């Protein structure tokens, strides 16, 4: 039996040297140490040994088993390390390879220009006020000297939610909302969406944006209005830009004016874009009507103010050279990407 045991150890050790995979290693383990393995078979015959031989062979058998077990585990460590290395070699990541660039969106041209306009006015000490798109008839019309049967309502038809609630046709209701709450000095702009029953074409949309401006304080005059607008236009279009005030009528300002800016293409000489005028209309303005002040509990003998309402789309189109307003709303990425 002693020879048998030594032979098993020798053959096991030889097999271990030549095998190359974990599966082969496991096969060797089972064939030697398993239930039906060579060593197990030999040990089964121990019963046939004499009392003197048994402890000697038993000790040898244990020694052989331990030797084989430790050889197995050594080999296993080597094979595992080898397998790991092979796996790493196969899964090399090239960190210098160019990555996929994620698509990032940008700001809409209307948002961009609005931000620019806001910054100019913030720089002049204005703050920003916001109000509801769904507005009371009182704020949108009545409080602005436009009672129910006033002809000015014809040009500003809109969606009536009820007799007293409308989609606002202008940002001017913000004049009232601000003056009802704040005491002069007041210096705000109020940008937002406005709604009118207009058919869509290159220069009209039933939904568009205005920016309202309002200044109320002691001793405010038309000269302040003109100076403020001039400063704004020069900041937006450059130092060469000029403005022109034409007399006009709005029910809630007196006197009122329409304000034109010198054509950004020809600089005032007259061309196709300004239709030979040299100027392009961009806003309505005027001195806040005394009745409007009074309605908001501001004494017109003590305070005066000016207001203006600017069409944002027109400014965006001029600023970015866009010839059709519909481009601004169709959300065609090929168009929007350009800005
Ligand atoms: N709200 C007027 C309009 O939409 C413009 C305006 C605003 C005029 C403020 C005067 C003062 O036509």
Short mmCIF file of C-alpha atoms and ligand atoms in Angstrom, two decimals:
data_model
loop_
_atom_site.label_atom_id
_atom_site.label_comp_id
_atom_site.label_asym_id
_atom_site.label_seq_id
_atom_site.Cartn_x
_atom_site.Cartn_y
_atom_site.Cartn_z
CA UNK A 1 0.00 0.00 0.00
CA UNK A 2 2.86 2.29 0.74
CA UNK A 3 3.98 2.07 -2.91
CA UNK A 4 0.45 2.66 -4.10
CA UNK A 5 0.18 5.82 -2.01
CA UNK A 6 3.52 7.18 -3.21
CA UNK A 7 2.58 6.39 -6.80
CA UNK A 8 -0.68 8.30 -6.44
CA UNK A 9 1.19 11.31 -5.11
CA UNK A 10 3.74 11.17 -7.92
CA UNK A 11 1.18 10.85 -10.67
CA UNK A 12 -0.97 13.59 -9.20
CA UNK A 13 1.97 15.96 -9.00
CA UNK A 14 2.93 15.21 -12.59
CA UNK A 15 -0.59 15.85 -13.87
CA UNK A 16 -0.73 19.14 -12.00
CA UNK A 17 2.40 20.43 -13.68
CA UNK A 18 1.09 19.90 -17.19
CA UNK A 19 -2.55 20.99 -16.84
CA UNK A 20 -3.52 24.48 -18.00
CA UNK A 21 -7.14 25.12 -17.05
CA UNK A 22 -9.23 25.27 -13.90
CA UNK A 23 -11.52 22.61 -15.32
CA UNK A 24 -8.62 20.19 -15.78
CA UNK A 25 -7.53 20.98 -12.23
CA UNK A 26 -10.96 20.12 -10.90
CA UNK A 27 -10.93 16.86 -12.89
CA UNK A 28 -7.64 15.90 -11.25
CA UNK A 29 -8.99 16.72 -7.80
CA UNK A 30 -12.05 14.52 -8.31
CA UNK A 31 -10.08 11.65 -9.81
CA UNK A 32 -7.70 11.56 -6.84
CA UNK A 33 -9.52 12.89 -3.78
CA UNK A 34 -13.14 12.43 -4.85
CA UNK A 35 -15.50 9.79 -3.46
CA UNK A 36 -14.40 7.34 -6.10
CA UNK A 37 -10.92 8.80 -6.39
CA UNK A 38 -7.68 6.83 -6.38
CA UNK A 39 -6.70 7.82 -2.87
CA UNK A 40 -10.13 7.13 -1.47
CA UNK A 41 -10.12 3.68 -3.03
CA UNK A 42 -6.80 2.86 -1.39
CA UNK A 43 -7.95 4.10 2.00
CA UNK A 44 -10.96 1.81 1.80
CA UNK A 45 -8.57 -1.12 1.97
CA UNK A 46 -7.10 0.04 5.29
CA UNK A 47 -9.32 -2.41 7.16
CA UNK A 48 -7.32 -5.29 5.78
CA UNK A 49 -4.12 -4.07 7.39
CA UNK A 50 -2.62 -5.42 10.59
CA UNK A 51 -2.79 -3.40 13.81
CA UNK A 52 0.88 -2.41 13.55
CA UNK A 53 0.73 -1.34 9.92
CA UNK A 54 -2.46 0.64 10.18
CA UNK A 55 -1.14 3.76 12.01
CA UNK A 56 1.95 3.89 9.79
CA UNK A 57 0.01 3.66 6.55
CA UNK A 58 -2.63 6.00 8.01
CA UNK A 59 -0.03 8.63 8.74
CA UNK A 60 1.45 8.25 5.27
CA UNK A 61 -2.00 8.47 3.67
CA UNK A 62 -2.65 11.73 5.50
CA UNK A 63 0.69 13.09 4.42
CA UNK A 64 -0.03 12.21 0.80
CA UNK A 65 -3.49 13.78 0.96
CA UNK A 66 -2.11 16.98 2.46
CA UNK A 67 0.67 17.13 -0.11
CA UNK A 68 -1.79 16.71 -2.97
CA UNK A 69 -4.24 19.23 -1.50
CA UNK A 70 -1.60 21.88 -1.10
CA UNK A 71 -0.24 21.20 -4.60
CA UNK A 72 -3.78 21.56 -5.94
CA UNK A 73 -4.33 24.88 -4.19
CA UNK A 74 -0.96 26.25 -5.29
CA UNK A 75 -1.70 25.36 -8.88
CA UNK A 76 -5.15 26.87 -8.54
CA UNK A 77 -3.70 30.21 -7.41
CA UNK A 78 -1.40 30.25 -10.42
CA UNK A 79 -4.19 29.38 -12.84
CA UNK A 80 -6.53 32.03 -11.40
CA UNK A 81 -3.88 34.71 -11.75
CA UNK A 82 -3.27 33.65 -15.33
CA UNK A 83 -6.99 33.70 -16.15
CA UNK A 84 -7.30 37.19 -14.69
CA UNK A 85 -4.41 38.47 -16.74
CA UNK A 86 -5.87 37.04 -19.92
CA UNK A 87 -9.23 38.62 -19.19
CA UNK A 88 -7.65 42.04 -18.57
CA UNK A 89 -5.63 41.77 -21.75
CA UNK A 90 -8.79 41.05 -23.73
CA UNK A 91 -10.80 43.93 -22.22
CA UNK A 92 -8.38 46.76 -22.79
CA UNK A 93 -10.08 50.19 -22.81
CA UNK A 94 -8.53 52.81 -25.03
CA UNK A 95 -8.88 55.91 -22.92
CA UNK A 96 -7.50 58.09 -25.72
CA UNK A 97 -10.43 57.22 -28.03
CA UNK A 98 -12.76 60.15 -28.77
CA UNK A 99 -16.02 60.01 -26.77
CA UNK A 100 -19.58 60.61 -27.94
CA UNK A 101 -20.47 64.28 -27.62
CA UNK A 102 -23.88 64.73 -25.96
CA UNK A 103 -26.26 67.07 -27.79
CA UNK A 104 -26.94 70.12 -25.67
CA UNK A 105 -29.77 72.54 -26.33
CA UNK A 106 -29.44 76.30 -26.42
CA UNK A 107 -31.56 79.27 -25.50
CA UNK A 108 -34.32 80.32 -27.90
CA UNK A 109 -33.59 83.58 -29.76
CA UNK A 110 -36.54 85.23 -27.98
CA UNK A 111 -35.10 84.26 -24.59
CA UNK A 112 -31.65 85.47 -25.60
CA UNK A 113 -32.81 88.90 -26.71
CA UNK A 114 -35.15 89.20 -23.71
CA UNK A 115 -32.19 88.52 -21.42
CA UNK A 116 -30.26 91.25 -23.21
CA UNK A 117 -33.13 93.73 -22.83
CA UNK A 118 -33.58 92.83 -19.16
CA UNK A 119 -29.87 93.38 -18.51
CA UNK A 120 -29.93 96.82 -20.12
CA UNK A 121 -32.85 97.94 -17.96
CA UNK A 122 -31.48 96.31 -14.81
CA UNK A 123 -28.34 98.36 -15.46
CA UNK A 124 -30.49 101.51 -15.47
CA UNK A 125 -31.97 100.67 -12.07
CA UNK A 126 -35.23 99.04 -13.19
CA UNK A 127 -36.55 95.89 -11.55
CA UNK A 128 -38.62 93.16 -13.18
CA UNK A 129 -42.33 92.58 -12.52
CA UNK A 130 -44.43 89.67 -13.72
CA UNK A 131 -48.18 89.21 -13.94
CA UNK A 132 -50.84 86.80 -15.19
CA UNK A 133 -51.53 85.99 -18.86
CA UNK A 134 -55.18 85.36 -17.99
CA UNK A 135 -56.18 88.82 -16.87
CA UNK A 136 -59.20 90.66 -15.51
CA UNK A 137 -60.96 92.84 -18.06
CA UNK A 138 -60.58 95.61 -15.48
CA UNK A 139 -56.75 95.56 -15.59
CA UNK A 140 -56.43 94.90 -19.32
CA UNK A 141 -58.96 97.56 -20.41
CA UNK A 142 -61.12 99.43 -17.86
CA UNK A 143 -58.35 100.74 -15.62
CA UNK A 144 -56.45 101.84 -18.74
CA UNK A 145 -59.27 104.15 -19.83
CA UNK A 146 -60.74 101.60 -22.25
CA UNK A 147 -64.36 101.04 -21.10
CA UNK A 148 -66.62 98.33 -22.57
CA UNK A 149 -67.73 100.16 -25.74
CA UNK A 150 -64.42 101.93 -26.47
CA UNK A 151 -63.27 101.59 -30.11
CA UNK A 152 -59.73 100.74 -28.95
CA UNK A 153 -61.11 97.30 -28.07
CA UNK A 154 -61.66 96.57 -31.78
CA UNK A 155 -57.94 96.53 -32.53
CA UNK A 156 -57.23 94.36 -29.50
CA UNK A 157 -59.84 91.62 -29.76
CA UNK A 158 -58.91 88.57 -27.75
CA UNK A 159 -60.19 85.37 -26.15
CA UNK A 160 -62.80 86.10 -23.49
CA UNK A 161 -62.73 83.44 -20.76
CA UNK A 162 -65.82 85.16 -19.36
CA UNK A 163 -67.24 88.70 -19.53
CA UNK A 164 -64.67 89.84 -17.00
CA UNK A 165 -61.68 87.61 -17.76
CA UNK A 166 -59.56 87.82 -20.91
CA UNK A 167 -56.25 86.64 -22.30
CA UNK A 168 -54.32 89.89 -21.92
CA UNK A 169 -53.84 91.82 -25.16
CA UNK A 170 -50.93 93.88 -23.83
CA UNK A 171 -48.57 94.05 -20.88
CA UNK A 172 -50.00 97.46 -19.89
CA UNK A 173 -52.27 95.92 -17.18
CA UNK A 174 -49.00 95.49 -15.28
CA UNK A 175 -48.87 99.29 -14.92
CA UNK A 176 -52.03 99.12 -12.81
CA UNK A 177 -51.02 96.01 -10.86
CA UNK A 178 -47.66 97.56 -9.95
CA UNK A 179 -49.06 101.01 -9.06
CA UNK A 180 -51.81 99.50 -6.87
CA UNK A 181 -49.15 97.86 -4.71
CA UNK A 182 -46.04 100.06 -4.80
CA UNK A 183 -45.54 103.68 -3.84
CA UNK A 184 -43.39 105.89 -6.09
CA UNK A 185 -40.56 105.98 -6.99
CA UNK A 186 -41.46 103.12 -9.35
CA UNK A 187 -39.09 101.82 -12.03
CA UNK A 188 -40.07 98.45 -13.54
CA UNK A 189 -40.18 96.49 -16.73
CA UNK A 190 -42.74 93.70 -17.17
CA UNK A 191 -42.05 91.22 -19.96
CA UNK A 192 -44.56 88.54 -20.96
CA UNK A 193 -46.87 86.88 -23.47
CA UNK A 194 -49.85 88.70 -24.90
CA UNK A 195 -52.74 87.44 -27.03
CA UNK A 196 -54.75 88.92 -29.89
CA UNK A 197 -57.22 87.61 -32.40
CA UNK A 198 -54.77 87.99 -35.31
CA UNK A 199 -54.23 85.65 -38.25
CA UNK A 200 -50.74 84.21 -38.58
CA UNK A 201 -48.47 85.74 -41.23
CA UNK A 202 -44.85 86.83 -41.56
CA UNK A 203 -45.29 89.68 -39.07
CA UNK A 204 -48.30 88.60 -36.97
CA UNK A 205 -49.01 85.90 -34.44
CA UNK A 206 -51.99 85.50 -32.09
CA UNK A 207 -49.46 84.97 -29.29
CA UNK A 208 -46.47 87.26 -29.00
CA UNK A 209 -44.36 89.05 -26.40
CA UNK A 210 -44.28 92.58 -25.09
CA UNK A 211 -42.11 94.33 -22.56
CA UNK A 212 -43.86 97.01 -20.55
CA UNK A 213 -41.88 99.79 -18.93
CA UNK A 214 -43.14 102.10 -16.18
CA UNK A 215 -41.46 104.93 -14.28
CA UNK A 216 -43.36 107.04 -11.72
CA UNK A 217 -41.74 109.67 -9.53
CA UNK A 218 -41.79 113.39 -8.76
CA UNK A 219 -40.95 115.55 -11.76
CA UNK A 220 -40.82 112.85 -14.46
CA UNK A 221 -41.18 114.39 -17.95
CA UNK A 222 -41.25 113.42 -21.59
CA UNK A 223 -37.51 114.20 -21.66
CA UNK A 224 -36.91 111.32 -19.21
CA UNK A 225 -38.91 109.02 -21.48
CA UNK A 226 -36.89 110.03 -24.52
CA UNK A 227 -33.55 109.81 -22.71
CA UNK A 228 -34.33 106.38 -21.30
CA UNK A 229 -35.43 104.99 -24.65
CA UNK A 230 -32.42 106.52 -26.41
CA UNK A 231 -30.08 104.94 -23.88
CA UNK A 232 -31.84 101.59 -24.31
CA UNK A 233 -31.71 101.67 -28.10
CA UNK A 234 -28.02 102.61 -28.17
CA UNK A 235 -27.20 99.80 -25.75
CA UNK A 236 -29.11 97.35 -27.93
CA UNK A 237 -28.19 98.47 -31.45
CA UNK A 238 -24.99 100.46 -30.96
CA UNK A 239 -24.09 104.14 -30.43
CA UNK A 240 -25.08 105.14 -33.98
CA UNK A 241 -28.73 104.13 -33.53
CA UNK A 242 -31.21 107.02 -33.37
CA UNK A 243 -34.82 107.18 -32.23
CA UNK A 244 -37.72 109.26 -33.49
CA UNK A 245 -40.95 110.06 -31.63
CA UNK A 246 -44.16 110.51 -33.63
CA UNK A 247 -47.37 111.82 -32.02
CA UNK A 248 -49.90 109.05 -31.50
CA UNK A 249 -52.87 108.18 -29.30
CA UNK A 250 -53.21 105.62 -26.53
CA UNK A 251 -56.15 105.93 -24.11
CA UNK A 252 -53.92 105.49 -21.05
CA UNK A 253 -51.08 107.91 -21.89
CA UNK A 254 -51.20 111.64 -22.58
CA UNK A 255 -49.35 112.79 -24.56
CA UNK A 256 -48.60 109.59 -26.47
CA UNK A 257 -46.04 108.72 -29.08
CA UNK A 258 -44.97 105.93 -31.36
CA UNK A 259 -41.25 105.44 -31.27
CA UNK A 260 -39.18 104.48 -34.31
CA UNK A 261 -35.57 103.39 -34.44
CA UNK A 262 -33.23 104.17 -37.32
CA UNK A 263 -33.11 101.28 -39.80
CA UNK A 264 -30.42 98.76 -38.88
CA UNK A 265 -29.73 98.07 -42.56
CA UNK A 266 -29.39 101.55 -44.10
CA UNK A 267 -28.88 103.58 -40.93
CA UNK A 268 -31.63 106.07 -41.87
CA UNK A 269 -31.15 106.69 -45.59
CA UNK A 270 -34.10 104.52 -46.60
CA UNK A 271 -33.99 101.02 -48.06
CA UNK A 272 -36.11 97.96 -48.83
CA UNK A 273 -36.19 96.73 -45.22
CA UNK A 274 -37.53 100.03 -43.80
CA UNK A 275 -39.65 100.53 -46.95
CA UNK A 276 -37.78 103.74 -47.79
CA UNK A 277 -38.62 105.29 -44.39
CA UNK A 278 -35.18 105.11 -42.81
CA UNK A 279 -36.95 104.29 -39.52
CA UNK A 280 -38.79 101.28 -38.15
CA UNK A 281 -41.53 101.41 -35.51
CA UNK A 282 -40.75 99.40 -32.40
CA UNK A 283 -42.83 100.66 -29.51
CA UNK A 284 -45.67 102.75 -28.12
CA UNK A 285 -45.12 105.14 -25.24
CA UNK A 286 -46.35 108.20 -23.42
CA UNK A 287 -46.87 110.02 -20.12
CA UNK A 288 -49.12 108.03 -17.77
CA UNK A 289 -52.65 109.53 -17.95
CA UNK A 290 -53.64 111.41 -14.74
CA UNK A 291 -56.85 109.34 -14.49
CA UNK A 292 -54.80 106.14 -14.50
CA UNK A 293 -52.59 107.48 -11.68
CA UNK A 294 -55.64 108.58 -9.69
CA UNK A 295 -57.27 105.17 -10.07
CA UNK A 296 -54.20 103.68 -8.36
CA UNK A 297 -54.29 106.27 -5.54
CA UNK A 298 -51.31 108.19 -6.84
CA UNK A 299 -51.81 111.96 -6.82
CA UNK A 300 -51.15 113.33 -10.35
CA UNK A 301 -50.41 116.78 -8.89
CA UNK A 302 -47.53 115.32 -6.93
CA UNK A 303 -46.31 112.54 -9.22
CA UNK A 304 -45.95 111.95 -12.94
CA UNK A 305 -44.69 109.02 -14.95
CA UNK A 306 -43.99 107.56 -18.35
CA UNK A 307 -44.78 104.14 -19.79
CA UNK A 308 -43.80 102.26 -22.89
CA UNK A 309 -44.67 98.94 -24.51
CA UNK A 310 -42.16 97.20 -26.68
CA UNK A 311 -42.81 94.37 -29.16
CA UNK A 312 -40.17 91.76 -28.41
CA UNK A 313 -40.50 89.74 -31.63
CA UNK A 314 -39.77 92.80 -33.76
CA UNK A 315 -36.59 93.43 -31.83
CA UNK A 316 -35.54 89.78 -32.08
CA UNK A 317 -36.18 89.74 -35.84
CA UNK A 318 -34.17 92.89 -36.35
CA UNK A 319 -31.39 91.84 -34.03
CA UNK A 320 -30.97 88.41 -35.62
CA UNK A 321 -31.96 89.23 -39.18
CA UNK A 322 -35.02 86.95 -39.26
CA UNK A 323 -37.51 87.81 -41.99
CA UNK A 324 -40.49 85.69 -40.93
CA UNK A 325 -41.94 85.63 -37.43
CA UNK A 326 -43.27 82.09 -37.87
CA UNK A 327 -39.70 80.74 -37.68
CA UNK A 328 -39.67 81.78 -34.04
CA UNK A 329 -42.56 79.48 -33.11
CA UNK A 330 -42.15 76.44 -35.35
CA UNK A 331 -39.34 74.94 -33.27
CA UNK A 332 -37.45 73.67 -36.29
CA UNK A 333 -34.10 72.68 -34.81
CA UNK A 334 -32.29 73.44 -38.09
CA UNK A 335 -33.44 77.04 -37.73
CA UNK A 336 -32.89 77.37 -33.98
CA UNK A 337 -29.37 75.90 -34.15
CA UNK A 338 -28.14 79.01 -35.96
CA UNK A 339 -28.41 81.26 -32.91
N1 LIG B 1 -49.87 98.62 -24.76
C1 LIG B 1 -49.72 99.39 -25.96
C2 LIG B 1 -49.95 98.47 -27.18
O1 LIG B 1 -49.92 97.29 -27.02
C3 LIG B 1 -48.34 100.01 -26.04
C4 LIG B 1 -48.12 101.05 -24.99
C5 LIG B 1 -47.60 100.73 -23.76
C6 LIG B 1 -48.39 102.41 -25.23
C7 LIG B 1 -47.38 101.71 -22.80
C8 LIG B 1 -48.18 103.38 -24.31
C9 LIG B 1 -47.67 103.04 -23.08
O2 LIG B 1 -50.14 98.93 -28.27
#
